[in-house]
Amino acid sequence: MKFATVVTAVLLASVSALTVEQDPCAGCDEGLAQAHQECVLAHGNACAERGEGGIVGSGPGTKKDVGCCLKKQKHTRCLECKSMDCEFKTCNVNKKYYSERTLTMKAKESTKAAYDKFDKKAMKAAGWSS
């Protein structure tokens, strides 16, 4: 009896030592954003549940598309992760998730060539150029 108790205790200790925490913010990249957009295009709200007649209702039923529903949930989680405060590098977050293209365009608008082009237009409009 004591042997069984000791073996059980050792097994429980080893199982608890093997548990690994998953990072909920892992995988937040452009591939997920694109997959999410494709799912929205094909299904709208993929997590909406359909009844027996295939009509979306408020009651329980089957999801439109389970894989796309998981992508939608992951996308939502990634947007939450993006807004997390990781001041002391305590988390692994892609701060550019779902806004990479916008940030690139804003950076291009802030270049010296862009300012020169704007300045030339403004000067011409003000009558400084012939």
Tab-separated table of C-alpha atoms in Angstrom:
chain	number	residue	atom	x	y	z
A	1	MET	CA	0.000	0.000	0.000
A	2	LYS	CA	2.803	2.392	0.873
A	3	PHE	CA	4.559	1.546	-2.382
A	4	ALA	CA	1.472	2.455	-4.426
A	5	THR	CA	1.139	5.760	-2.584
A	6	VAL	CA	4.802	6.617	-3.154
A	7	VAL	CA	4.588	5.721	-6.863
A	8	THR	CA	1.442	7.823	-7.264
A	9	ALA	CA	3.087	10.791	-5.543
A	10	VAL	CA	6.183	10.520	-7.754
A	11	LEU	CA	4.065	10.297	-10.909
A	12	LEU	CA	1.985	13.327	-9.942
A	13	ALA	CA	5.130	15.329	-9.185
A	14	SER	CA	6.689	14.442	-12.520
A	15	VAL	CA	3.503	15.263	-14.460
A	16	SER	CA	3.212	18.669	-12.801
A	17	ALA	CA	6.874	19.361	-13.635
A	18	LEU	CA	6.251	18.564	-17.304
A	19	THR	CA	3.423	21.040	-17.763
A	20	VAL	CA	4.442	23.832	-20.099
A	21	GLU	CA	2.652	27.132	-20.307
A	22	GLN	CA	1.605	28.101	-23.805
A	23	ASP	CA	2.095	31.625	-25.071
A	24	PRO	CA	-1.333	32.973	-26.123
A	25	CYS	CA	0.387	35.662	-28.201
A	26	ALA	CA	2.454	33.257	-30.312
A	27	GLY	CA	1.679	33.032	-34.020
A	28	CYS	CA	0.381	36.571	-34.419
A	29	ASP	CA	1.766	37.240	-37.868
A	30	GLU	CA	0.682	38.289	-41.322
A	31	GLY	CA	-0.223	34.711	-42.259
A	32	LEU	CA	-2.872	34.586	-39.531
A	33	ALA	CA	-4.219	37.990	-40.556
A	34	GLN	CA	-4.549	36.839	-44.171
A	35	ALA	CA	-6.200	33.546	-43.178
A	36	HIS	CA	-8.640	35.458	-40.974
A	37	GLN	CA	-9.553	37.798	-43.839
A	38	GLU	CA	-10.113	34.849	-46.200
A	39	CYS	CA	-12.420	33.243	-43.636
A	40	VAL	CA	-14.377	36.461	-43.162
A	41	LEU	CA	-14.761	36.747	-46.928
A	42	ALA	CA	-16.035	33.179	-47.224
A	43	HIS	CA	-18.167	32.848	-44.079
A	44	GLY	CA	-18.739	36.211	-42.430
A	45	ASN	CA	-18.990	35.275	-38.762
A	46	ALA	CA	-17.711	31.695	-38.875
A	47	CYS	CA	-18.540	31.210	-35.184
A	48	ALA	CA	-22.262	31.792	-35.724
A	49	GLU	CA	-24.251	28.650	-34.994
A	50	ARG	CA	-26.791	27.282	-37.437
A	51	GLY	CA	-29.894	25.405	-36.420
A	52	GLU	CA	-31.356	22.301	-38.071
A	53	GLY	CA	-32.666	24.273	-41.052
A	54	GLY	CA	-29.269	25.807	-41.774
A	55	ILE	CA	-30.433	29.197	-40.547
A	56	VAL	CA	-28.285	31.166	-38.108
A	57	GLY	CA	-30.141	31.547	-34.859
A	58	SER	CA	-29.621	32.421	-31.244
A	59	GLY	CA	-29.877	28.860	-29.965
A	60	PRO	CA	-27.336	26.044	-29.997
A	61	GLY	CA	-26.371	24.438	-33.291
A	62	THR	CA	-23.350	23.737	-35.455
A	63	LYS	CA	-20.780	26.404	-36.283
A	64	LYS	CA	-20.520	27.596	-39.884
A	65	ASP	CA	-16.834	26.628	-40.075
A	66	VAL	CA	-14.913	25.411	-37.018
A	67	GLY	CA	-11.432	26.052	-38.457
A	68	CYS	CA	-12.319	29.615	-39.392
A	69	CYS	CA	-13.945	30.115	-36.004
A	70	LEU	CA	-10.642	29.172	-34.361
A	71	LYS	CA	-8.813	31.635	-36.633
A	72	LYS	CA	-11.278	34.362	-35.650
A	73	GLN	CA	-10.732	33.643	-31.959
A	74	LYS	CA	-6.957	33.653	-32.436
A	75	HIS	CA	-7.169	36.929	-34.386
A	76	THR	CA	-9.166	38.505	-31.558
A	77	ARG	CA	-6.622	37.245	-29.023
A	78	CYS	CA	-3.774	38.668	-31.131
A	79	LEU	CA	-5.444	42.082	-31.208
A	80	GLU	CA	-5.658	41.935	-27.415
A	81	CYS	CA	-2.003	40.903	-27.217
A	82	LYS	CA	-1.020	43.787	-29.480
A	83	SER	CA	-2.409	46.254	-26.964
A	84	MET	CA	-0.652	44.647	-23.974
A	85	ASP	CA	1.856	46.715	-22.052
A	86	CYS	CA	5.189	44.888	-22.099
A	87	GLU	CA	7.297	47.641	-20.628
A	88	PHE	CA	9.771	45.276	-18.994
A	89	LYS	CA	9.893	42.721	-21.843
A	90	THR	CA	7.729	40.303	-19.880
A	91	CYS	CA	5.813	39.129	-22.924
A	92	ASN	CA	6.457	38.239	-26.557
A	93	VAL	CA	4.116	40.445	-28.591
A	94	ASN	CA	4.013	41.513	-32.231
A	95	LYS	CA	3.111	45.192	-31.839
A	96	LYS	CA	2.759	45.531	-35.626
A	97	TYR	CA	0.109	42.786	-35.932
A	98	TYR	CA	-2.664	43.722	-38.392
A	99	SER	CA	-1.160	47.144	-39.106
A	100	GLU	CA	2.111	46.354	-40.906
A	101	ARG	CA	1.026	47.898	-44.204
A	102	THR	CA	-0.367	51.018	-42.553
A	103	LEU	CA	2.832	51.548	-40.587
A	104	THR	CA	4.908	51.125	-43.758
A	105	MET	CA	2.842	53.723	-45.612
A	106	LYS	CA	3.103	56.170	-42.710
A	107	ALA	CA	6.875	55.691	-42.672
A	108	LYS	CA	7.054	56.360	-46.425
A	109	GLU	CA	5.068	59.577	-45.980
A	110	SER	CA	7.655	60.782	-43.462
A	111	THR	CA	10.684	60.577	-45.753
A	112	LYS	CA	12.678	63.586	-46.922
A	113	ALA	CA	11.519	63.054	-50.538
A	114	ALA	CA	7.877	63.114	-49.440
A	115	TYR	CA	8.405	66.348	-47.524
A	116	ASP	CA	10.224	67.941	-50.474
A	117	LYS	CA	7.341	67.042	-52.777
A	118	PHE	CA	4.833	68.508	-50.321
A	119	ASP	CA	6.930	71.644	-49.794
A	120	LYS	CA	7.223	72.247	-53.558
A	121	LYS	CA	3.437	71.963	-53.965
A	122	ALA	CA	2.835	74.296	-51.036
A	123	MET	CA	5.326	76.883	-52.309
A	124	LYS	CA	3.841	76.790	-55.792
A	125	ALA	CA	0.335	77.203	-54.388
A	126	ALA	CA	1.559	80.196	-52.353
A	127	GLY	CA	3.031	81.813	-55.464
A	128	TRP	CA	6.715	81.332	-54.621
A	129	SER	CA	7.559	79.403	-57.743
A	130	SER	CA	7.107	80.244	-61.405
